[in-house]
Short mmCIF file of C-alpha atoms in Angstrom, two decimals:
data_model
loop_
_atom_site.label_atom_id
_atom_site.label_comp_id
_atom_site.label_asym_id
_atom_site.label_seq_id
_atom_site.Cartn_x
_atom_site.Cartn_y
_atom_site.Cartn_z
CA MET A 1 -33.14 -4.13 -44.92
CA LYS A 2 -31.95 -7.64 -44.02
CA LEU A 3 -35.31 -8.34 -42.39
CA HIS A 4 -37.11 -7.06 -45.47
CA ARG A 5 -35.12 -9.40 -47.73
CA ALA A 6 -35.78 -12.32 -45.40
CA VAL A 7 -39.53 -11.66 -45.56
CA LEU A 8 -39.39 -11.51 -49.36
CA ARG A 9 -37.55 -14.81 -49.54
CA ALA A 10 -40.00 -16.47 -47.17
CA CYS A 11 -42.87 -15.23 -49.31
CA ALA A 12 -41.13 -16.55 -52.42
CA VAL A 13 -40.82 -20.01 -50.93
CA MET A 14 -44.49 -19.95 -49.91
CA LEU A 15 -45.47 -18.87 -53.43
CA VAL A 16 -43.60 -21.70 -55.11
CA SER A 17 -44.91 -24.19 -52.56
CA THR A 18 -48.43 -23.06 -53.41
CA VAL A 19 -47.75 -23.53 -57.12
CA ALA A 20 -46.37 -27.01 -56.47
CA MET A 21 -49.37 -27.94 -54.30
CA THR A 22 -51.73 -26.72 -57.00
CA GLY A 23 -49.95 -28.92 -59.52
CA ALA A 24 -50.16 -31.89 -57.17
CA MET A 25 -53.88 -31.33 -56.67
CA THR A 26 -54.42 -31.47 -60.43
CA GLY A 27 -52.54 -34.76 -60.62
CA ALA A 28 -49.26 -33.34 -62.02
CA ALA A 29 -46.23 -35.26 -60.82
CA SER A 30 -48.14 -36.40 -57.70
CA ALA A 31 -46.12 -39.63 -57.36
CA ALA A 32 -42.70 -37.92 -57.43
CA SER A 33 -40.55 -37.57 -54.34
CA TYR A 34 -38.87 -34.44 -55.72
CA GLU A 35 -40.10 -31.75 -58.09
CA LEU A 36 -38.43 -28.93 -60.01
CA ASN A 37 -40.50 -26.08 -61.47
CA ILE A 38 -38.80 -24.46 -64.45
CA ASN A 39 -39.75 -20.96 -65.59
CA THR A 40 -39.08 -19.51 -69.04
CA ALA A 41 -40.24 -16.36 -70.77
CA LEU A 42 -40.42 -18.24 -74.06
CA THR A 43 -43.43 -19.81 -75.77
CA THR A 44 -44.13 -23.51 -76.16
CA ASP A 45 -43.06 -23.57 -79.81
CA ASP A 46 -39.57 -22.20 -79.07
CA PRO A 47 -36.65 -24.64 -79.47
CA ILE A 48 -35.61 -23.97 -75.88
CA TYR A 49 -38.99 -25.14 -74.66
CA LYS A 50 -38.56 -28.32 -76.69
CA GLY A 51 -35.26 -28.85 -74.93
CA LEU A 52 -36.95 -28.43 -71.56
CA GLU A 53 -39.52 -31.06 -72.54
CA ARG A 54 -36.68 -33.43 -73.40
CA LEU A 55 -35.06 -32.71 -70.04
CA ARG A 56 -38.35 -33.41 -68.24
CA ASP A 57 -38.85 -36.73 -70.00
CA ARG A 58 -35.25 -37.98 -69.71
CA VAL A 59 -34.98 -37.09 -66.02
CA ALA A 60 -38.27 -38.85 -65.28
CA GLU A 61 -36.96 -41.91 -67.13
CA ARG A 62 -33.58 -41.97 -65.39
CA THR A 63 -35.04 -41.45 -61.90
CA GLY A 64 -38.00 -43.78 -62.30
CA GLY A 65 -40.33 -40.83 -61.87
CA GLU A 66 -38.84 -39.87 -58.51
CA LEU A 67 -37.76 -36.47 -59.84
CA ALA A 68 -40.48 -34.66 -61.77
CA ILE A 69 -39.98 -31.52 -63.80
CA ARG A 70 -42.77 -29.07 -64.52
CA ILE A 71 -42.35 -26.34 -67.15
CA PHE A 72 -43.95 -22.89 -66.95
CA PRO A 73 -43.74 -20.97 -70.26
CA GLY A 74 -44.61 -17.31 -70.67
CA SER A 75 -43.01 -16.38 -67.31
CA GLN A 76 -45.92 -17.93 -65.38
CA LEU A 77 -43.84 -18.00 -62.21
CA GLY A 78 -42.80 -14.35 -62.60
CA LYS A 79 -39.96 -12.37 -64.07
CA ASP A 80 -36.54 -13.98 -64.28
CA GLU A 81 -35.22 -11.86 -61.44
CA ASP A 82 -38.13 -12.88 -59.22
CA VAL A 83 -37.56 -16.57 -59.86
CA LEU A 84 -33.85 -16.17 -59.20
CA GLU A 85 -34.78 -14.68 -55.83
CA GLN A 86 -37.04 -17.65 -55.13
CA ALA A 87 -34.18 -20.02 -55.99
CA ARG A 88 -31.87 -18.01 -53.79
CA ALA A 89 -34.25 -18.67 -50.93
CA GLY A 90 -33.94 -22.40 -51.54
CA ALA A 91 -37.18 -22.98 -53.45
CA ASN A 92 -37.45 -25.83 -55.96
CA VAL A 93 -37.48 -23.53 -58.98
CA ALA A 94 -35.21 -22.99 -61.94
CA VAL A 95 -35.12 -20.42 -64.71
CA VAL A 96 -33.61 -20.18 -68.17
CA VAL A 97 -31.52 -17.06 -67.81
CA ASP A 98 -28.65 -15.20 -69.48
CA GLY A 99 -25.33 -14.38 -67.87
CA GLY A 100 -26.15 -10.71 -67.54
CA ARG A 101 -28.72 -11.43 -64.82
CA LEU A 102 -26.13 -13.41 -62.86
CA ALA A 103 -23.47 -10.71 -63.12
CA VAL A 104 -24.92 -8.97 -60.07
CA PHE A 105 -23.68 -11.95 -58.05
CA VAL A 106 -20.55 -12.95 -60.03
CA PRO A 107 -19.38 -10.25 -62.46
CA GLU A 108 -17.66 -12.70 -64.80
CA PHE A 109 -20.99 -14.08 -66.02
CA GLY A 110 -21.73 -10.73 -67.65
CA VAL A 111 -19.09 -11.23 -70.32
CA LEU A 112 -21.24 -13.97 -71.89
CA GLY A 113 -23.57 -11.24 -73.16
CA GLY A 114 -20.74 -9.19 -74.65
CA PRO A 115 -20.92 -8.01 -78.27
CA TYR A 116 -19.48 -10.29 -80.92
CA LEU A 117 -17.98 -12.61 -78.27
CA VAL A 118 -18.44 -15.89 -80.17
CA SER A 119 -19.32 -17.24 -83.57
CA GLY A 120 -21.67 -20.20 -83.47
CA PHE A 121 -22.68 -22.78 -80.90
CA ASP A 122 -19.40 -24.70 -80.91
CA GLN A 123 -17.62 -21.70 -79.44
CA VAL A 124 -20.41 -21.19 -76.92
CA ARG A 125 -20.09 -24.75 -75.71
CA LYS A 126 -16.32 -24.51 -75.43
CA ILE A 127 -16.64 -21.62 -72.99
CA VAL A 128 -19.47 -22.96 -70.84
CA THR A 129 -17.95 -26.43 -70.35
CA SER A 130 -14.49 -25.10 -69.47
CA PRO A 131 -12.73 -25.14 -66.07
CA MET A 132 -13.01 -21.35 -66.15
CA PHE A 133 -16.79 -21.57 -66.24
CA ASP A 134 -16.82 -24.21 -63.51
CA ALA A 135 -14.93 -21.75 -61.31
CA TRP A 136 -17.55 -19.07 -62.02
CA ASN A 137 -20.30 -21.51 -61.06
CA ALA A 138 -18.56 -22.32 -57.78
CA LYS A 139 -18.32 -18.61 -57.03
CA LEU A 140 -22.03 -18.25 -57.83
CA LYS A 141 -22.94 -20.91 -55.28
CA ALA A 142 -20.88 -19.17 -52.62
CA ALA A 143 -22.10 -15.68 -53.50
CA SER A 144 -25.83 -16.19 -53.93
CA GLY A 145 -26.75 -19.82 -53.37
CA HIS A 146 -27.51 -20.43 -57.05
CA THR A 147 -26.03 -23.07 -59.33
CA ALA A 148 -26.13 -23.50 -63.09
CA LEU A 149 -27.16 -27.04 -64.04
CA SER A 150 -25.81 -26.28 -67.52
CA PHE A 151 -25.23 -23.15 -69.57
CA ASN A 152 -25.22 -24.47 -73.13
CA TRP A 153 -28.74 -23.32 -74.03
CA TRP A 154 -27.92 -21.24 -77.11
CA GLN A 155 -30.87 -19.20 -78.36
CA GLY A 156 -29.22 -17.81 -81.48
CA ASP A 157 -27.82 -14.44 -82.47
CA ARG A 158 -29.73 -11.30 -81.57
CA ASN A 159 -30.71 -8.93 -84.36
CA LEU A 160 -32.52 -5.62 -84.70
CA LEU A 161 -36.28 -5.41 -85.25
CA THR A 162 -37.26 -1.90 -86.29
CA ASN A 163 -39.77 0.01 -88.36
CA ARG A 164 -37.16 1.56 -90.61
CA ALA A 165 -34.13 0.36 -92.51
CA VAL A 166 -30.85 0.14 -90.60
CA THR A 167 -27.41 -0.03 -92.15
CA GLY A 168 -25.20 1.45 -89.44
CA PRO A 169 -25.12 3.00 -85.96
CA ALA A 170 -26.18 6.43 -87.26
CA ASP A 171 -29.57 4.98 -88.23
CA LEU A 172 -30.30 4.19 -84.58
CA ALA A 173 -29.91 7.72 -83.23
CA GLY A 174 -32.88 8.51 -81.02
CA VAL A 175 -34.37 5.02 -81.35
CA ARG A 176 -35.79 3.69 -78.08
CA MET A 177 -34.83 0.03 -78.16
CA ARG A 178 -35.96 -2.61 -75.71
CA THR A 179 -33.23 -4.74 -74.21
CA PRO A 180 -32.75 -6.63 -70.94
CA GLY A 181 -31.57 -4.42 -68.10
CA ALA A 182 -28.15 -5.98 -67.43
CA PRO A 183 -25.25 -3.52 -67.89
CA VAL A 184 -23.55 -5.46 -70.70
CA TRP A 185 -26.76 -5.41 -72.76
CA MET A 186 -27.50 -1.76 -72.01
CA GLU A 187 -24.01 -0.60 -72.90
CA THR A 188 -23.94 -2.67 -76.09
CA ILE A 189 -27.18 -1.16 -77.38
CA ARG A 190 -26.02 2.33 -76.36
CA ALA A 191 -22.73 1.79 -78.23
CA MET A 192 -24.71 0.65 -81.29
CA GLY A 193 -26.37 4.09 -81.38
CA ALA A 194 -29.79 3.42 -79.83
CA THR A 195 -31.30 4.40 -76.49
CA PRO A 196 -31.56 1.22 -74.37
CA THR A 197 -34.96 0.75 -72.77
CA PRO A 198 -35.20 -2.21 -70.37
CA MET A 199 -38.53 -3.97 -69.93
CA GLY A 200 -39.91 -7.48 -69.54
CA TRP A 201 -40.24 -9.61 -72.66
CA ALA A 202 -43.99 -10.00 -72.24
CA GLU A 203 -44.35 -6.21 -72.43
CA VAL A 204 -42.55 -5.83 -75.76
CA TYR A 205 -45.40 -6.46 -78.20
CA PRO A 206 -47.83 -3.95 -76.66
CA ALA A 207 -45.02 -1.46 -76.12
CA LEU A 208 -44.20 -1.56 -79.84
CA GLN A 209 -47.89 -1.47 -80.74
CA GLN A 210 -48.43 1.62 -78.58
CA GLN A 211 -45.12 3.20 -79.64
CA VAL A 212 -43.78 3.24 -76.10
CA ILE A 213 -40.59 1.89 -77.74
CA ASP A 214 -39.46 2.13 -81.33
CA ALA A 215 -37.54 -1.10 -81.72
CA VAL A 216 -36.30 -4.28 -80.05
CA GLU A 217 -33.28 -6.51 -80.35
CA ALA A 218 -33.91 -10.25 -80.10
CA GLN A 219 -33.05 -13.68 -81.40
CA THR A 220 -35.15 -14.98 -84.29
CA PRO A 221 -37.02 -17.84 -82.53
CA ALA A 222 -38.20 -15.54 -79.72
CA ALA A 223 -39.12 -12.74 -82.12
CA TYR A 224 -41.16 -15.17 -84.20
CA GLY A 225 -42.83 -16.74 -81.16
CA ALA A 226 -43.83 -13.31 -79.90
CA ARG A 227 -45.20 -12.38 -83.39
CA LEU A 228 -43.04 -9.26 -83.54
CA TYR A 229 -43.34 -9.32 -87.34
CA GLU A 230 -46.80 -7.85 -86.72
CA VAL A 231 -45.46 -4.74 -85.01
CA THR A 232 -42.10 -4.22 -86.76
CA SER A 233 -41.24 -4.17 -90.45
CA HIS A 234 -37.46 -4.69 -90.66
CA LEU A 235 -35.23 -7.43 -89.30
CA THR A 236 -31.61 -6.39 -89.67
CA LYS A 237 -29.12 -9.21 -89.07
CA THR A 238 -26.51 -7.54 -86.92
CA ALA A 239 -25.85 -10.67 -84.83
CA HIS A 240 -24.48 -8.30 -82.20
CA ILE A 241 -24.98 -10.67 -79.26
CA SER A 242 -25.01 -14.45 -79.27
CA LEU A 243 -27.62 -15.31 -76.66
CA ILE A 244 -26.00 -17.76 -74.26
CA THR A 245 -28.37 -18.93 -71.54
CA GLY A 246 -28.37 -21.53 -68.80
CA LEU A 247 -30.63 -23.37 -66.44
CA VAL A 248 -30.11 -21.88 -62.99
CA THR A 249 -31.60 -23.17 -59.75
CA SER A 250 -31.07 -23.33 -55.99
CA ALA A 251 -27.77 -24.92 -55.03
CA ALA A 252 -29.22 -25.93 -51.65
CA TRP A 253 -32.12 -27.69 -53.34
CA VAL A 254 -29.78 -29.57 -55.70
CA ASP A 255 -27.58 -30.56 -52.77
CA SER A 256 -30.65 -32.01 -51.05
CA LEU A 257 -31.17 -34.54 -53.83
CA PRO A 258 -29.68 -38.04 -53.70
CA ALA A 259 -26.27 -38.11 -55.41
CA GLU A 260 -27.41 -40.22 -58.36
CA MET A 261 -30.35 -37.88 -58.91
CA GLN A 262 -28.03 -34.85 -58.94
CA THR A 263 -25.90 -36.57 -61.58
CA ALA A 264 -28.89 -37.41 -63.73
CA LEU A 265 -30.25 -33.87 -63.52
CA LYS A 266 -26.94 -32.24 -64.49
CA GLU A 267 -26.10 -34.69 -67.29
CA GLU A 268 -29.55 -34.49 -68.82
CA SER A 269 -29.55 -30.70 -68.53
CA LEU A 270 -26.35 -30.56 -70.58
CA ALA A 271 -27.72 -33.02 -73.14
CA ALA A 272 -30.99 -31.09 -73.38
CA GLY A 273 -29.09 -27.85 -73.88
CA ASP A 274 -27.24 -29.40 -76.81
CA TYR A 275 -30.53 -30.64 -78.24
CA ALA A 276 -32.29 -27.30 -77.89
CA SER A 277 -29.35 -25.42 -79.35
CA GLY A 278 -29.33 -27.72 -82.37
CA LEU A 279 -33.02 -27.08 -82.92
CA THR A 280 -32.37 -23.34 -82.65
CA GLY A 281 -29.77 -23.45 -85.41
CA GLU A 282 -32.04 -25.51 -87.64
CA SER A 283 -35.05 -23.24 -87.14
CA ILE A 284 -33.60 -19.83 -87.90
CA VAL A 285 -33.59 -19.91 -91.73
CA ALA A 286 -37.17 -21.20 -91.93
CA LEU A 287 -38.48 -18.74 -89.36
CA GLU A 288 -36.88 -15.76 -91.10
CA ALA A 289 -38.30 -16.93 -94.42
CA ASP A 290 -41.75 -17.14 -92.87
CA MET A 291 -41.45 -13.66 -91.38
CA ALA A 292 -40.44 -12.38 -94.82
CA SER A 293 -43.53 -14.03 -96.30
CA LYS A 294 -45.62 -12.10 -93.78
CA GLY A 295 -44.21 -8.79 -95.01
CA MET A 296 -41.06 -8.28 -92.95
CA THR A 297 -37.92 -7.11 -94.74
CA VAL A 298 -35.02 -9.35 -93.65
CA THR A 299 -31.65 -7.77 -94.44
CA GLU A 300 -28.06 -8.99 -94.25
CA ILE A 301 -25.65 -6.11 -93.70
CA ASP A 302 -21.95 -5.53 -93.20
CA VAL A 303 -21.71 -5.63 -89.40
CA THR A 304 -18.24 -4.09 -89.30
CA PRO A 305 -19.50 -0.64 -88.19
CA PHE A 306 -21.42 -2.22 -85.31
CA ARG A 307 -18.52 -4.46 -84.36
CA GLU A 308 -16.20 -1.44 -84.24
CA ALA A 309 -18.74 0.69 -82.36
CA THR A 310 -19.19 -1.90 -79.60
CA ALA A 311 -15.54 -2.94 -79.17
CA GLY A 312 -15.10 -0.58 -76.22
CA VAL A 313 -17.89 -2.20 -74.16
CA TYR A 314 -15.51 -4.79 -72.71
CA GLU A 315 -13.12 -2.14 -71.41
CA LEU A 316 -16.00 0.02 -70.15
CA LEU A 317 -17.31 -2.83 -68.00
CA GLY A 318 -13.92 -4.10 -66.86
CA TYR A 319 -13.86 -7.21 -69.03
CA THR A 320 -10.73 -6.50 -71.07
CA GLU A 321 -8.55 -9.24 -69.56
CA LEU A 322 -11.39 -11.74 -69.43
CA LYS A 323 -12.19 -11.11 -73.10
CA GLN A 324 -8.53 -11.74 -73.95
CA THR A 325 -8.61 -15.01 -71.98
CA ILE A 326 -11.74 -16.13 -73.83
CA ASP A 327 -10.27 -15.13 -77.21
CA ALA A 328 -7.17 -17.23 -76.45
CA MET A 329 -9.34 -20.19 -75.38
CA LEU A 330 -11.37 -20.06 -78.57
CA ALA A 331 -8.22 -19.84 -80.69
CA GLU A 332 -6.82 -23.11 -79.29
#
């Protein structure tokens, strides 16, 4: 088994090296001494992508072009889990990823995807710039060889996209709903009344079109970018999860950079996360209005039944004390 994992990691490094060489051959970042390839499942019009462009440009400016960043939208480098494995092997790749996918290495990260954990970006930022989060990141480096450059990439609140009206958990009985495969996401959707169905983001549109799934839960910018208003008819604003994501890469690769370059990369990653999160907040009202103009019914509901239904998820996954710690932090 260990040999098998070693072979996979070696192949991952070779794959990313090939991608980098291809980029160099086409003239991309050929003058740079160091290069970071960033993967995201999102489209180029998403606010998070705009933040990545800002990061690319500011890092190039601060390092005199010595550190080049290349962005791969639409999961061009593979699924998030695959890119995390490449980073674990020491490859020069990064991925915009939620805490649930890191929980397999450090369980505490999973709480970031918990239901109704925060309200708004200010609370998100308070958590992910805290000494508590820094301790999680140190554990991540020791456990898997990853490091989060920043984790303040807020993608908005996740809502329900269905083909029938939803007012409470009972309306989701028997509904096959796509969600990421991390336990905190799966248990949240199950507690909300639906049947969680994990699959890659790129598969969602055809799966809805072919009725492989009945519904999806997602944040508004991603739902709009994926044109889900074409294959669903109702957007119900449950805001059940605030999507907190970060830019995660290889700790060994970061450590190989000159000290001043490491500082520039981390500082600009945090600044870009703030920028992208601000764009996300600004975009949501306009995007929902546009989806409504295309025929989607956008509905505000009383989320109390969903909040009550999902309250037990923290205890189920062993996050009771951690949730209390976060609640106390946010109340300060």
